[in-house]
JSON list of C-alpha atoms in Angstrom, two decimals:
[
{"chain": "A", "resi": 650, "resn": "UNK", "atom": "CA", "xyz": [18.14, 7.82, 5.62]},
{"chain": "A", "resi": 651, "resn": "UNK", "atom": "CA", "xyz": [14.68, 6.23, 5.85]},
{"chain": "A", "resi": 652, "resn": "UNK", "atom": "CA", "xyz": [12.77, 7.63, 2.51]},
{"chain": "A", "resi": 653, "resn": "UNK", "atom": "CA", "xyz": [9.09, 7.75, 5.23]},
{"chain": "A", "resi": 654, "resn": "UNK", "atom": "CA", "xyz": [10.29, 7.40, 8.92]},
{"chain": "A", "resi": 655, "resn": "UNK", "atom": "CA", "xyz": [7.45, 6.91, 11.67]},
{"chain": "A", "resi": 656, "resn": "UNK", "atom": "CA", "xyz": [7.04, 6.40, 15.36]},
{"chain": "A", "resi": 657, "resn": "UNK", "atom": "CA", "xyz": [6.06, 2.63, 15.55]},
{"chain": "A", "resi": 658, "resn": "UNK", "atom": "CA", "xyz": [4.48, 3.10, 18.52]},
{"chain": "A", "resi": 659, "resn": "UNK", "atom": "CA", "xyz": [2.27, 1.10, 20.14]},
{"chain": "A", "resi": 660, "resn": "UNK", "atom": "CA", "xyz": [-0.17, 3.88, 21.07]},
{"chain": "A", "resi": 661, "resn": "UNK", "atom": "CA", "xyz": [-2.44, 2.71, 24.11]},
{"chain": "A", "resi": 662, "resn": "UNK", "atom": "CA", "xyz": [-5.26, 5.04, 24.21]},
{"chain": "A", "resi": 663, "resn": "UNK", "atom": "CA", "xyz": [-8.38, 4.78, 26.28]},
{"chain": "A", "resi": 664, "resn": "UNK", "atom": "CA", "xyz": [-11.83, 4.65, 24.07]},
{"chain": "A", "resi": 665, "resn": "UNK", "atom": "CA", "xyz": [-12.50, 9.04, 24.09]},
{"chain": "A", "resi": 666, "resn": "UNK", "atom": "CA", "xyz": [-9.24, 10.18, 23.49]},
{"chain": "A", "resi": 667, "resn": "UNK", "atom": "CA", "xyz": [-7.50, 11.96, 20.93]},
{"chain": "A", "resi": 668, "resn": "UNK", "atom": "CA", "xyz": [-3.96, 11.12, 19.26]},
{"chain": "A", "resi": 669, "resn": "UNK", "atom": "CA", "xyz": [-1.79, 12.16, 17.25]},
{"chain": "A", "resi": 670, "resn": "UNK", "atom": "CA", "xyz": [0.82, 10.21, 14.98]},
{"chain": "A", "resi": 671, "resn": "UNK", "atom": "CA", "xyz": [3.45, 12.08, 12.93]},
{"chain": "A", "resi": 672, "resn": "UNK", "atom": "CA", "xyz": [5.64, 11.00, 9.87]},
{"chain": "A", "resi": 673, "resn": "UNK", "atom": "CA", "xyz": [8.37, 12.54, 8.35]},
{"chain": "A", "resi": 674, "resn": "UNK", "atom": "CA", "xyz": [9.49, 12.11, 4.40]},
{"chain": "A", "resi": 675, "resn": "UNK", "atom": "CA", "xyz": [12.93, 13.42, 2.95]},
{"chain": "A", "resi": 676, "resn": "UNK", "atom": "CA", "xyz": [12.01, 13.71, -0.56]},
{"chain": "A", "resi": 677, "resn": "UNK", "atom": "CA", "xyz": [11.57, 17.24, -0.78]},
{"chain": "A", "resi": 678, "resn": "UNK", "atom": "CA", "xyz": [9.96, 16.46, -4.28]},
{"chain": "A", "resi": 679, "resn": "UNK", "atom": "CA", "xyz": [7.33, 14.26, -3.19]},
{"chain": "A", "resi": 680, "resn": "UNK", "atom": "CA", "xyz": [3.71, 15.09, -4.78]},
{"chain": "A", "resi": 681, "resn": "UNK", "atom": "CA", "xyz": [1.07, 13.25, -3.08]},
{"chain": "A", "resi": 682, "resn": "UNK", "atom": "CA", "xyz": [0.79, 12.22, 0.69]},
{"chain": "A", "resi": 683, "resn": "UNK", "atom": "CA", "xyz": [-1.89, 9.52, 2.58]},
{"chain": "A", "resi": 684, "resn": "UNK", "atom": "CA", "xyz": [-3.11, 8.13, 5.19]},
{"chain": "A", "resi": 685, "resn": "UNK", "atom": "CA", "xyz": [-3.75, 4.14, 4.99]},
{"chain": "A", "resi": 686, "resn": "UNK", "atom": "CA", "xyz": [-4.80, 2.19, 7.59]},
{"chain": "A", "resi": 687, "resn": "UNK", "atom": "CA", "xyz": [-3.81, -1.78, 7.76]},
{"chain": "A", "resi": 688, "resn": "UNK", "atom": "CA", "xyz": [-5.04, -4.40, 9.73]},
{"chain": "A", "resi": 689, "resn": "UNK", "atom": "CA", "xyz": [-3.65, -7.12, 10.95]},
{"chain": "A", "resi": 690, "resn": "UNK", "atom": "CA", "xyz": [-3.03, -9.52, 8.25]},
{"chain": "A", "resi": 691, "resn": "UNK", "atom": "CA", "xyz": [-4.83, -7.21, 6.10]},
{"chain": "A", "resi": 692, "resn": "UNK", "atom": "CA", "xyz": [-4.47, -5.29, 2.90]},
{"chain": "A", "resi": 693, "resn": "UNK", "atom": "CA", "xyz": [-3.96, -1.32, 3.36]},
{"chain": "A", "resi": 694, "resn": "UNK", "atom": "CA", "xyz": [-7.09, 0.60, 3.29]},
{"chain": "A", "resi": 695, "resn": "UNK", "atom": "CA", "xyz": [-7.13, 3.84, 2.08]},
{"chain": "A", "resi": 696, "resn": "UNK", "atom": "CA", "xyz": [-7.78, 6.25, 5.16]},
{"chain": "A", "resi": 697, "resn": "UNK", "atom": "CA", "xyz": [-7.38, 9.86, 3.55]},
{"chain": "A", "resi": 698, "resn": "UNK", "atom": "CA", "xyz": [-5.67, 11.75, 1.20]},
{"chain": "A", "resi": 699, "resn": "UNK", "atom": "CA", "xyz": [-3.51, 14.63, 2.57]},
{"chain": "A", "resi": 700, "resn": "UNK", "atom": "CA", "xyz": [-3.63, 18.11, 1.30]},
{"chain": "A", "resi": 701, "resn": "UNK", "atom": "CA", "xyz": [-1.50, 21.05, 1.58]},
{"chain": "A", "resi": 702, "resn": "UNK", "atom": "CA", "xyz": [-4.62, 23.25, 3.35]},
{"chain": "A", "resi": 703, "resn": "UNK", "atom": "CA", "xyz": [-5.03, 20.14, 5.29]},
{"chain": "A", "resi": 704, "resn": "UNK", "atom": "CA", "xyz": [-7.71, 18.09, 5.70]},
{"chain": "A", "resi": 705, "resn": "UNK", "atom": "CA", "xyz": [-10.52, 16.55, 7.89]},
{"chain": "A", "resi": 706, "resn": "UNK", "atom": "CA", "xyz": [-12.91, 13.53, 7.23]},
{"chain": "A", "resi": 707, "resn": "UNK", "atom": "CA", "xyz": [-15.15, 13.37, 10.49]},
{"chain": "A", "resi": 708, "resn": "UNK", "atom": "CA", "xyz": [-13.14, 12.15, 13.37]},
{"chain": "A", "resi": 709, "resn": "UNK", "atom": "CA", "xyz": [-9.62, 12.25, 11.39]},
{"chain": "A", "resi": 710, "resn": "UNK", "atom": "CA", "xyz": [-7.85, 15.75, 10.67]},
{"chain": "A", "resi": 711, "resn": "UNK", "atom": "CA", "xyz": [-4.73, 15.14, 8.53]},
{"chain": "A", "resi": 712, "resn": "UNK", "atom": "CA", "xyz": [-2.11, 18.12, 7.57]},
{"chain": "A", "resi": 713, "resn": "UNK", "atom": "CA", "xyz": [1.11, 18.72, 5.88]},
{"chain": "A", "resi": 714, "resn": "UNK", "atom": "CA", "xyz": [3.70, 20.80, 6.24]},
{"chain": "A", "resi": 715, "resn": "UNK", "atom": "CA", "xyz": [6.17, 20.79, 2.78]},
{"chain": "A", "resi": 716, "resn": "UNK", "atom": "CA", "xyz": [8.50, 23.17, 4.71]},
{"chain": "A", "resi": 717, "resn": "UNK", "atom": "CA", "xyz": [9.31, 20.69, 7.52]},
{"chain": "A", "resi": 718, "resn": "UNK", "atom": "CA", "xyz": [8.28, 17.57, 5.43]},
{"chain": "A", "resi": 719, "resn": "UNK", "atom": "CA", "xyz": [5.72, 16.60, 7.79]},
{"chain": "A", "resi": 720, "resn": "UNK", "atom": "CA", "xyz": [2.38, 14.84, 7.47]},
{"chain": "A", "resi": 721, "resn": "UNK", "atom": "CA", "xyz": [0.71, 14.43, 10.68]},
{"chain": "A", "resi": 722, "resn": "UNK", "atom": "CA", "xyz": [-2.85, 12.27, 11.63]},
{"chain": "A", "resi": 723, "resn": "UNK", "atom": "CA", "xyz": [-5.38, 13.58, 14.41]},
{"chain": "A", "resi": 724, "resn": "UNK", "atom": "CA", "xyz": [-7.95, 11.08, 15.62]},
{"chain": "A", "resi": 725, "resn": "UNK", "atom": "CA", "xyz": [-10.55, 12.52, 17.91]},
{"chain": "A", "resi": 726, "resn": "UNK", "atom": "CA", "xyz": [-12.66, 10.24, 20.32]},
{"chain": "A", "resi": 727, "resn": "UNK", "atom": "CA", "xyz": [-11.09, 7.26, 19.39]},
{"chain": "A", "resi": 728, "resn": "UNK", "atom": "CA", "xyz": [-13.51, 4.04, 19.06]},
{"chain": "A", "resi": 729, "resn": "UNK", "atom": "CA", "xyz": [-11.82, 0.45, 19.74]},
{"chain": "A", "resi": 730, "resn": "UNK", "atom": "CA", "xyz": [-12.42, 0.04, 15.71]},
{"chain": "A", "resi": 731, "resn": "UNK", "atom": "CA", "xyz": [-9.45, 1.98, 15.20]},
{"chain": "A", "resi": 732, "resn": "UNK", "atom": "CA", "xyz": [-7.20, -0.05, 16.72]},
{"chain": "A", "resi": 733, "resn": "UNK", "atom": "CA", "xyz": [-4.67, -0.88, 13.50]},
{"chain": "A", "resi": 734, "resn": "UNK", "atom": "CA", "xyz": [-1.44, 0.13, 12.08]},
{"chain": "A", "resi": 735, "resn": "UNK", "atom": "CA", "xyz": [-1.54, 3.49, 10.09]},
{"chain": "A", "resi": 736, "resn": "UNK", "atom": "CA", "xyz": [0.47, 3.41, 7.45]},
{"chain": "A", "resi": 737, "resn": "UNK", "atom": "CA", "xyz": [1.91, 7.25, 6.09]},
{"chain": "A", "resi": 738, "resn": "UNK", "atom": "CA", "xyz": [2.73, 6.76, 2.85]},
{"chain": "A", "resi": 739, "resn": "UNK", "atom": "CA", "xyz": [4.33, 9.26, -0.30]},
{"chain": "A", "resi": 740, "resn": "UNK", "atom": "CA", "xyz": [4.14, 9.44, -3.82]},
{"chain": "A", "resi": 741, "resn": "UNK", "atom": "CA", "xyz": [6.80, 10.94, -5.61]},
{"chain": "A", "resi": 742, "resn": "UNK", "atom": "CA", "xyz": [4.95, 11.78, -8.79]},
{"chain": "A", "resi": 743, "resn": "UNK", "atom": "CA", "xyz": [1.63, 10.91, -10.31]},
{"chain": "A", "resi": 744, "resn": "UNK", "atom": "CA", "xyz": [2.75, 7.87, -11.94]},
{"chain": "A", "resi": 745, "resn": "UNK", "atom": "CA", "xyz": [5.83, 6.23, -9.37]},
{"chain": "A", "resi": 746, "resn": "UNK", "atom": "CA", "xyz": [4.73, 4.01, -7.01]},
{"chain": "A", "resi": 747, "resn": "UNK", "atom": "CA", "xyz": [3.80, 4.50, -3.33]},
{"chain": "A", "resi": 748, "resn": "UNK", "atom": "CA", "xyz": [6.70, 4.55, -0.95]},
{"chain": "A", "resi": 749, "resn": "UNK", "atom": "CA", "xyz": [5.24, 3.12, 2.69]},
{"chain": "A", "resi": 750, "resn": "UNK", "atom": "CA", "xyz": [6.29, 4.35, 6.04]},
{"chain": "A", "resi": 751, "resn": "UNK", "atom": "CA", "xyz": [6.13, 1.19, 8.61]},
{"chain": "A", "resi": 752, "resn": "UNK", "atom": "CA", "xyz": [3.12, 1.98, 10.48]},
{"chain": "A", "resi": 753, "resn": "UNK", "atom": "CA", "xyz": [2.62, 3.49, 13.73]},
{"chain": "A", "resi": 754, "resn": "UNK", "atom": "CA", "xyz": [0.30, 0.86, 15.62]},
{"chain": "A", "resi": 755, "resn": "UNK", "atom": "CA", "xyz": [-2.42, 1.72, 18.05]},
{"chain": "A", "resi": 756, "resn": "UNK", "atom": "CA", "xyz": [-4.06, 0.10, 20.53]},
{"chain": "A", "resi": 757, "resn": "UNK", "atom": "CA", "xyz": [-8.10, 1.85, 21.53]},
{"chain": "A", "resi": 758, "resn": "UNK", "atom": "CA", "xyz": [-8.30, 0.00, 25.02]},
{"chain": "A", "resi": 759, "resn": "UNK", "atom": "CA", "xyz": [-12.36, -0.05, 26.51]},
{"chain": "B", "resi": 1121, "resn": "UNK", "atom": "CA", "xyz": [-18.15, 0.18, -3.78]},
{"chain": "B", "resi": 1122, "resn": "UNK", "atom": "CA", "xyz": [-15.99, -1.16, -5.98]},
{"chain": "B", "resi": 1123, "resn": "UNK", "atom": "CA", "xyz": [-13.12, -3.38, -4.94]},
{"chain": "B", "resi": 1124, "resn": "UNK", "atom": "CA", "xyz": [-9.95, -4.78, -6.05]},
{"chain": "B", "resi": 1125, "resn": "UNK", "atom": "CA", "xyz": [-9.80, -9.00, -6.10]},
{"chain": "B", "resi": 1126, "resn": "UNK", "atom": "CA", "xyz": [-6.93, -11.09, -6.08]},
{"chain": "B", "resi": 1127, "resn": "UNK", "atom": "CA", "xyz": [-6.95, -15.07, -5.97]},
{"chain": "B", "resi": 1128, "resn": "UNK", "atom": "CA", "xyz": [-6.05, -17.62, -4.33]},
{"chain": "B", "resi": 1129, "resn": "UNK", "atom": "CA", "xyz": [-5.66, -16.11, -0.60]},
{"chain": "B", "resi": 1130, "resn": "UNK", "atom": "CA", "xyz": [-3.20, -18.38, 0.49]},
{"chain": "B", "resi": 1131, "resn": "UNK", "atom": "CA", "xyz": [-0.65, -20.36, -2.01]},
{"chain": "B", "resi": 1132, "resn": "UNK", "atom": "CA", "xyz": [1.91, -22.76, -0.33]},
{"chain": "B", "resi": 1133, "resn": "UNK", "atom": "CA", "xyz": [4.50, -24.25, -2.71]},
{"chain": "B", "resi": 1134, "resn": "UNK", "atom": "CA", "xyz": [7.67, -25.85, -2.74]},
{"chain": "B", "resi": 1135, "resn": "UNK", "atom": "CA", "xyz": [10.99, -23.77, -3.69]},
{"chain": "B", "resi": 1136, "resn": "UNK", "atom": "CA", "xyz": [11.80, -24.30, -6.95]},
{"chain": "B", "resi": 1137, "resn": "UNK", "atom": "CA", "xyz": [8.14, -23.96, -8.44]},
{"chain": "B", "resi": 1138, "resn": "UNK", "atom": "CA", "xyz": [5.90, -21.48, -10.13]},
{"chain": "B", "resi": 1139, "resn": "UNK", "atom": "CA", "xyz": [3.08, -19.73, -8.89]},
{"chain": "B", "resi": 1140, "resn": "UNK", "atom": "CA", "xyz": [0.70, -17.37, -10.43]},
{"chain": "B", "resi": 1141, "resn": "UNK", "atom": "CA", "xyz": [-0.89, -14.70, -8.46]},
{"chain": "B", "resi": 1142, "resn": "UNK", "atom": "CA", "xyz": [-4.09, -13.50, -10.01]},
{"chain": "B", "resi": 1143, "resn": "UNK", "atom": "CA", "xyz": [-5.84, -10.20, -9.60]},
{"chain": "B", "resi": 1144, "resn": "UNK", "atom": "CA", "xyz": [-8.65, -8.40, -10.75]},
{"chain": "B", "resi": 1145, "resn": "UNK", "atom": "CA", "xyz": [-8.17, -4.85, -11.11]},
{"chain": "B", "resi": 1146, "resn": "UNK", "atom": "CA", "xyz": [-11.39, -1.56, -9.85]},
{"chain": "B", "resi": 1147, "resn": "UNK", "atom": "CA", "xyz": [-12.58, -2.17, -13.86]},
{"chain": "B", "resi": 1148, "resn": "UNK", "atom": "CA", "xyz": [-12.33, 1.25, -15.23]},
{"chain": "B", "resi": 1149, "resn": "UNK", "atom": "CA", "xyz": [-8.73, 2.26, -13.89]},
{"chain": "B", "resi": 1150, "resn": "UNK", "atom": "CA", "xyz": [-5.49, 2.06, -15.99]},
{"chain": "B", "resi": 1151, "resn": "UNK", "atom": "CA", "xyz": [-2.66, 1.92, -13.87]},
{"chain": "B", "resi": 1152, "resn": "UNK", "atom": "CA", "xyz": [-2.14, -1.47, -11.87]},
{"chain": "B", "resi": 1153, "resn": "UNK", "atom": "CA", "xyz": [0.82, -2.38, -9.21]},
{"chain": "B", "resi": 1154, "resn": "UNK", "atom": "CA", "xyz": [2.49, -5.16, -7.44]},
{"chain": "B", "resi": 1155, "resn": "UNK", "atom": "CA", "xyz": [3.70, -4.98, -3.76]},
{"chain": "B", "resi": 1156, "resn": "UNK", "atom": "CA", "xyz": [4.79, -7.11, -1.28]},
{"chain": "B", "resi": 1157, "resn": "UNK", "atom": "CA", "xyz": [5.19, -7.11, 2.08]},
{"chain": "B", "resi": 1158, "resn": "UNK", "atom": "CA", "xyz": [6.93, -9.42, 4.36]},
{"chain": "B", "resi": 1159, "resn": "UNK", "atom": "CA", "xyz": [5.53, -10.22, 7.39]},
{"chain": "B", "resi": 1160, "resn": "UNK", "atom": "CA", "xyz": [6.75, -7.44, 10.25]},
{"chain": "B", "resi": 1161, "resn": "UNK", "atom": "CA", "xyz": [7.98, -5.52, 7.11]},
{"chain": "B", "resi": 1162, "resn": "UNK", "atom": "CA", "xyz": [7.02, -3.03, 5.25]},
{"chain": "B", "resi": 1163, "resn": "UNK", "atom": "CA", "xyz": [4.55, -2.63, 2.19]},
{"chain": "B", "resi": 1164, "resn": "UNK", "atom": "CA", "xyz": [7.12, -2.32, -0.90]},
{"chain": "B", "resi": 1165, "resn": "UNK", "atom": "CA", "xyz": [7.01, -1.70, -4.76]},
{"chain": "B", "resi": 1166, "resn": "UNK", "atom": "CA", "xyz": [7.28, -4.55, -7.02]},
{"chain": "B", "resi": 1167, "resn": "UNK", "atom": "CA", "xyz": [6.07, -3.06, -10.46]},
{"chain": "B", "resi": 1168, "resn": "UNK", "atom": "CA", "xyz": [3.80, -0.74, -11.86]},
{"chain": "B", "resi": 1169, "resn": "UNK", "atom": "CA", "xyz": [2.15, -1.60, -15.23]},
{"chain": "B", "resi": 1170, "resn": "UNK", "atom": "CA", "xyz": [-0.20, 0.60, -17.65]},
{"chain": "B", "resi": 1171, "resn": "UNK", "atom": "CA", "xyz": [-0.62, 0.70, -21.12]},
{"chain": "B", "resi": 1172, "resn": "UNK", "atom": "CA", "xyz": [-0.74, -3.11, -21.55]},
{"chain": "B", "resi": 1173, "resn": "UNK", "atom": "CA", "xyz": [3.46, -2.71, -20.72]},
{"chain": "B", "resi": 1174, "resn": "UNK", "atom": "CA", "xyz": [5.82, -2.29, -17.20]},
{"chain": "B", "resi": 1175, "resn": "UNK", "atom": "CA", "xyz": [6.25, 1.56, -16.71]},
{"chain": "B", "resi": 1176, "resn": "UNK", "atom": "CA", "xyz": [8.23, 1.17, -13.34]},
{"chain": "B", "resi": 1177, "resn": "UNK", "atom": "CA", "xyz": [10.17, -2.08, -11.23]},
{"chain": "B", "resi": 1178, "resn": "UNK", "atom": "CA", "xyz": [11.71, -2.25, -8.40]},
{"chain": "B", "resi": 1179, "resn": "UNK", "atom": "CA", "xyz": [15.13, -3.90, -7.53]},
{"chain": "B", "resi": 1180, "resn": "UNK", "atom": "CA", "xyz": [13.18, -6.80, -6.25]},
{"chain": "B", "resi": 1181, "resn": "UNK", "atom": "CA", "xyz": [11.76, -7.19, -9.40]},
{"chain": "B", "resi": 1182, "resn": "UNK", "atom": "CA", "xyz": [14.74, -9.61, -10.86]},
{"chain": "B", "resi": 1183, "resn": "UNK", "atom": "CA", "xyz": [14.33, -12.13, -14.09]},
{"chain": "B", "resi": 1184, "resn": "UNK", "atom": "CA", "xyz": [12.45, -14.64, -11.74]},
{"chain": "B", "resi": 1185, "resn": "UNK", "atom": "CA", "xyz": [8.95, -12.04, -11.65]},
{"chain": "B", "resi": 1186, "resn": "UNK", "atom": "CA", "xyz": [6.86, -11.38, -14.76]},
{"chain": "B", "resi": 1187, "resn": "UNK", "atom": "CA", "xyz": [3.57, -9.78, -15.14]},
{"chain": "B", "resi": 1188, "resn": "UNK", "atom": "CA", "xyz": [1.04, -9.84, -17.51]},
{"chain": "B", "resi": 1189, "resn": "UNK", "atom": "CA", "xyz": [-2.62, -8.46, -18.57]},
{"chain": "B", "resi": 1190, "resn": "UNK", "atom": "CA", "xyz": [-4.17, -11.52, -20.76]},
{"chain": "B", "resi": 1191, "resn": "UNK", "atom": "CA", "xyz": [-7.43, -10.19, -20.94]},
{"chain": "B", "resi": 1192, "resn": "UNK", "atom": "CA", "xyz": [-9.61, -7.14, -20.41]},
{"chain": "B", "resi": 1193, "resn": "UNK", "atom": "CA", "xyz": [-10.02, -7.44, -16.35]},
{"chain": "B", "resi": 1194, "resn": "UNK", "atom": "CA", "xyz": [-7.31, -9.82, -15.15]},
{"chain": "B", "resi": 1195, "resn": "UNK", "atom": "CA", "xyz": [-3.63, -9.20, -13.79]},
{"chain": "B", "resi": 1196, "resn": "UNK", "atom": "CA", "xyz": [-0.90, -11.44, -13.11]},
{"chain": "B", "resi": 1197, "resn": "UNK", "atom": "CA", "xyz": [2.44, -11.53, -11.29]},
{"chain": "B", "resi": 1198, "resn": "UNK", "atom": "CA", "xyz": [3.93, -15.00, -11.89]},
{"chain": "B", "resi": 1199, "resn": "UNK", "atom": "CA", "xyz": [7.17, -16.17, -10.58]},
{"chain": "B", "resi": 1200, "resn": "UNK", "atom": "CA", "xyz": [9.20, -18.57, -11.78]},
{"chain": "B", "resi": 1201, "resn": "UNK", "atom": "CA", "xyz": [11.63, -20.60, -9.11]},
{"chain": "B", "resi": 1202, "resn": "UNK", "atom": "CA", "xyz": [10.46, -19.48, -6.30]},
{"chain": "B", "resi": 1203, "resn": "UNK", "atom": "CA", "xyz": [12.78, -18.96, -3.27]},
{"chain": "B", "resi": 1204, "resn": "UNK", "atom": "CA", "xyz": [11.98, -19.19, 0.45]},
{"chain": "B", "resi": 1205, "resn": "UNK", "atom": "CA", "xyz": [12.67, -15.50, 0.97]},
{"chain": "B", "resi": 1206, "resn": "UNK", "atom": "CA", "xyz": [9.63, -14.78, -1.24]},
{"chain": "B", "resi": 1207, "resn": "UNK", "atom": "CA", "xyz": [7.33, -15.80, 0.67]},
{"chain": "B", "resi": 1208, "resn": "UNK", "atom": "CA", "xyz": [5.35, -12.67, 1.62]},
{"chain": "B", "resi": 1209, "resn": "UNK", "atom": "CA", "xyz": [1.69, -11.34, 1.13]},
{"chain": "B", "resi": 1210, "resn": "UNK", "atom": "CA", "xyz": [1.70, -10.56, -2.31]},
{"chain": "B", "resi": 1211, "resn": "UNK", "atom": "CA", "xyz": [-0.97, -7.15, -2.87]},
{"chain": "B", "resi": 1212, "resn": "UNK", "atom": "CA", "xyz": [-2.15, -6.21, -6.55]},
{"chain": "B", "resi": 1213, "resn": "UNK", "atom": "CA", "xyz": [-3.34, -2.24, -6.90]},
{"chain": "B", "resi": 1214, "resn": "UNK", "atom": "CA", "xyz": [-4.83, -0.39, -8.70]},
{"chain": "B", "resi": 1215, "resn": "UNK", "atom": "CA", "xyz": [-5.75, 3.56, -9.59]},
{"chain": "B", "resi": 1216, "resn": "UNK", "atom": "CA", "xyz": [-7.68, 5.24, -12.01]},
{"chain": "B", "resi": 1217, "resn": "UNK", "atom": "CA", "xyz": [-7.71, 9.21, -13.46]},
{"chain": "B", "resi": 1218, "resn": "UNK", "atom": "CA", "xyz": [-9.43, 10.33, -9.80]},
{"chain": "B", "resi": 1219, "resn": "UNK", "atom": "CA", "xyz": [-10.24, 8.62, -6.79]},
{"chain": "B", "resi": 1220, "resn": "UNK", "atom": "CA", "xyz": [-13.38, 6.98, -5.67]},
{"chain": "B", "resi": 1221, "resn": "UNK", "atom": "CA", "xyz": [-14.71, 9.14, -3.37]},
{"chain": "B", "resi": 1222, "resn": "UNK", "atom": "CA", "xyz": [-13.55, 11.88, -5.70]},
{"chain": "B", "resi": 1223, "resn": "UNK", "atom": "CA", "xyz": [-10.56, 12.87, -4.31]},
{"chain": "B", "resi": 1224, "resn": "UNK", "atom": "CA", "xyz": [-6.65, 12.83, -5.59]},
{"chain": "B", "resi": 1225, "resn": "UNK", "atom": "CA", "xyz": [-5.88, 10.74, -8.75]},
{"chain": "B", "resi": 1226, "resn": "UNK", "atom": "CA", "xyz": [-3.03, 8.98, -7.27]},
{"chain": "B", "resi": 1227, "resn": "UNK", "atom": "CA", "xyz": [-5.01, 7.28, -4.69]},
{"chain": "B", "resi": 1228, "resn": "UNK", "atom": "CA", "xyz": [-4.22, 3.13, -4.87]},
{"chain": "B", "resi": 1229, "resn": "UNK", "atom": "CA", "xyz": [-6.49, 0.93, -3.72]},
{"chain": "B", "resi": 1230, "resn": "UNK", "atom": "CA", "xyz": [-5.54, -2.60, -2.85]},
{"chain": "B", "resi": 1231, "resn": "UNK", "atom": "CA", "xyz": [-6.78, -6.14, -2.84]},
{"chain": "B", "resi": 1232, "resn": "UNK", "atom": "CA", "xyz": [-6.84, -8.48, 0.07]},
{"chain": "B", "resi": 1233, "resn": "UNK", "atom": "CA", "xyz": [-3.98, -10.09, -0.66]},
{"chain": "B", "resi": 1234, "resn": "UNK", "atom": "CA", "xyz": [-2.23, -13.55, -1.68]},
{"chain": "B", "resi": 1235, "resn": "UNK", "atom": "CA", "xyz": [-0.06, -14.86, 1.47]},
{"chain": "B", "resi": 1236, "resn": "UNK", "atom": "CA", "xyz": [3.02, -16.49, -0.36]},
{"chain": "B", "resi": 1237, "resn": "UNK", "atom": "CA", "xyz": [4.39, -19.53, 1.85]},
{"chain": "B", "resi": 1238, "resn": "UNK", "atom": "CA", "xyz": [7.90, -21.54, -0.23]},
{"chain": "B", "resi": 1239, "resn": "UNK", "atom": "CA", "xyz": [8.74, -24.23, 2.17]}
]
């Protein structure tokens, strides 16, 4: 079993819409939880952190659910800048090193 | 806003060399990590190092990979022999006791990369 499984997508959305990606992890014992987002070619970029009351920076609403071991993304009125692959990614404990999901890609189309 | 470096951006080399991927850590964080990631592939752990020794390594991580801290800001991965099947971007990371913006401790943050090519 997959350690961080997620929908690869591609997500078409038009510019304005809202989507949602979702990830699952099965280490019950994982710690920490993210959002990155990578660009083609690119090195990850650190989108958000996820909490357990959830969390929202602006347009992006992330949340976790430790019961279900489920992290989930929200972006609201998406621009064409966030076309990229978002990466959900899980940290066991505070020292072991990340453990990536492969992406889910999206596509913002004008 | 601070940023993680790594040099060169692109190394080509011939299987069977050495290569030396250099990195230059946020400058006040302790913990620094390898990963790779092979084009259509995943991101995945090479090592972690802190306290001037390895802490974690990954399968991957075999005799041919070694990494080193020579000085106060730089970070190496060198590896010796290389093989076709390492060629890969090649991402150095790094984390200090909270994240920049403030938030969770364990946040990484990662360089632009050194795309590997063995021919």
């Amino acid at each position: 079993r997959k350690e961080v499984e997620q929908d690869p997508g591609p997500f078409n959305v038009p510019e304005g819409a809202t989507v949602a990606f979702n990830c699952t992890y099965s280490n019950s014992a994982s710690q920490s939880f993210f959002w990155y987002r990578q660009d083609c070619r690119k090195e990850p970029k650190l989108l958000m952190s996820v909490y357990s009351s959830g969390n929202e920076d602006g347009r992006f609403t992330a949340q976790l659910n430790r019961a279900s071991q489920y992290i989930s993304l929200l972006i609201r009125d998406s621009k064409l800048s966030d076309s990229a692959t978002y990466l959900c990614v899980v940290n066991h404990s505070g020292n072991t090193p990340l453990v990536f999901g492969k992406g889910t890609r999206l596509s913002v189309i004008a | 806003e601070p940023e993680v470096t790594q040099t060169p951006s692109h190394q080509v080399t011939q299987m069977g060399q050495e290569v030396i991927l250099r990195c230059v850590p946020i400058s006040n964080h302790l913990y620094f990590y390898w990963y790779r990631q092979i084009l259509g592939q995943k991101v995945e752990f090479l090592v972690s190092f802190y306290n001037n020794e390895i802490s974690e390594k990954s399968e991957i991580f075999d005799d041919q990979f070694s990494v080193e801290r020579p000085d106060g800001s730089n970070f190496t991965l060198k590896i010796r022999s290389t093989k076709l099947e390492d060629s890969a971007m090649y991402f150095c990371a790094s984390r200090g006791n909270r994240g920049l913006g403030g938030g969770s401790p364990y946040e990484q943050y990662f360089g632009p990369g050194t795309r590997l090519t063995v021919t």
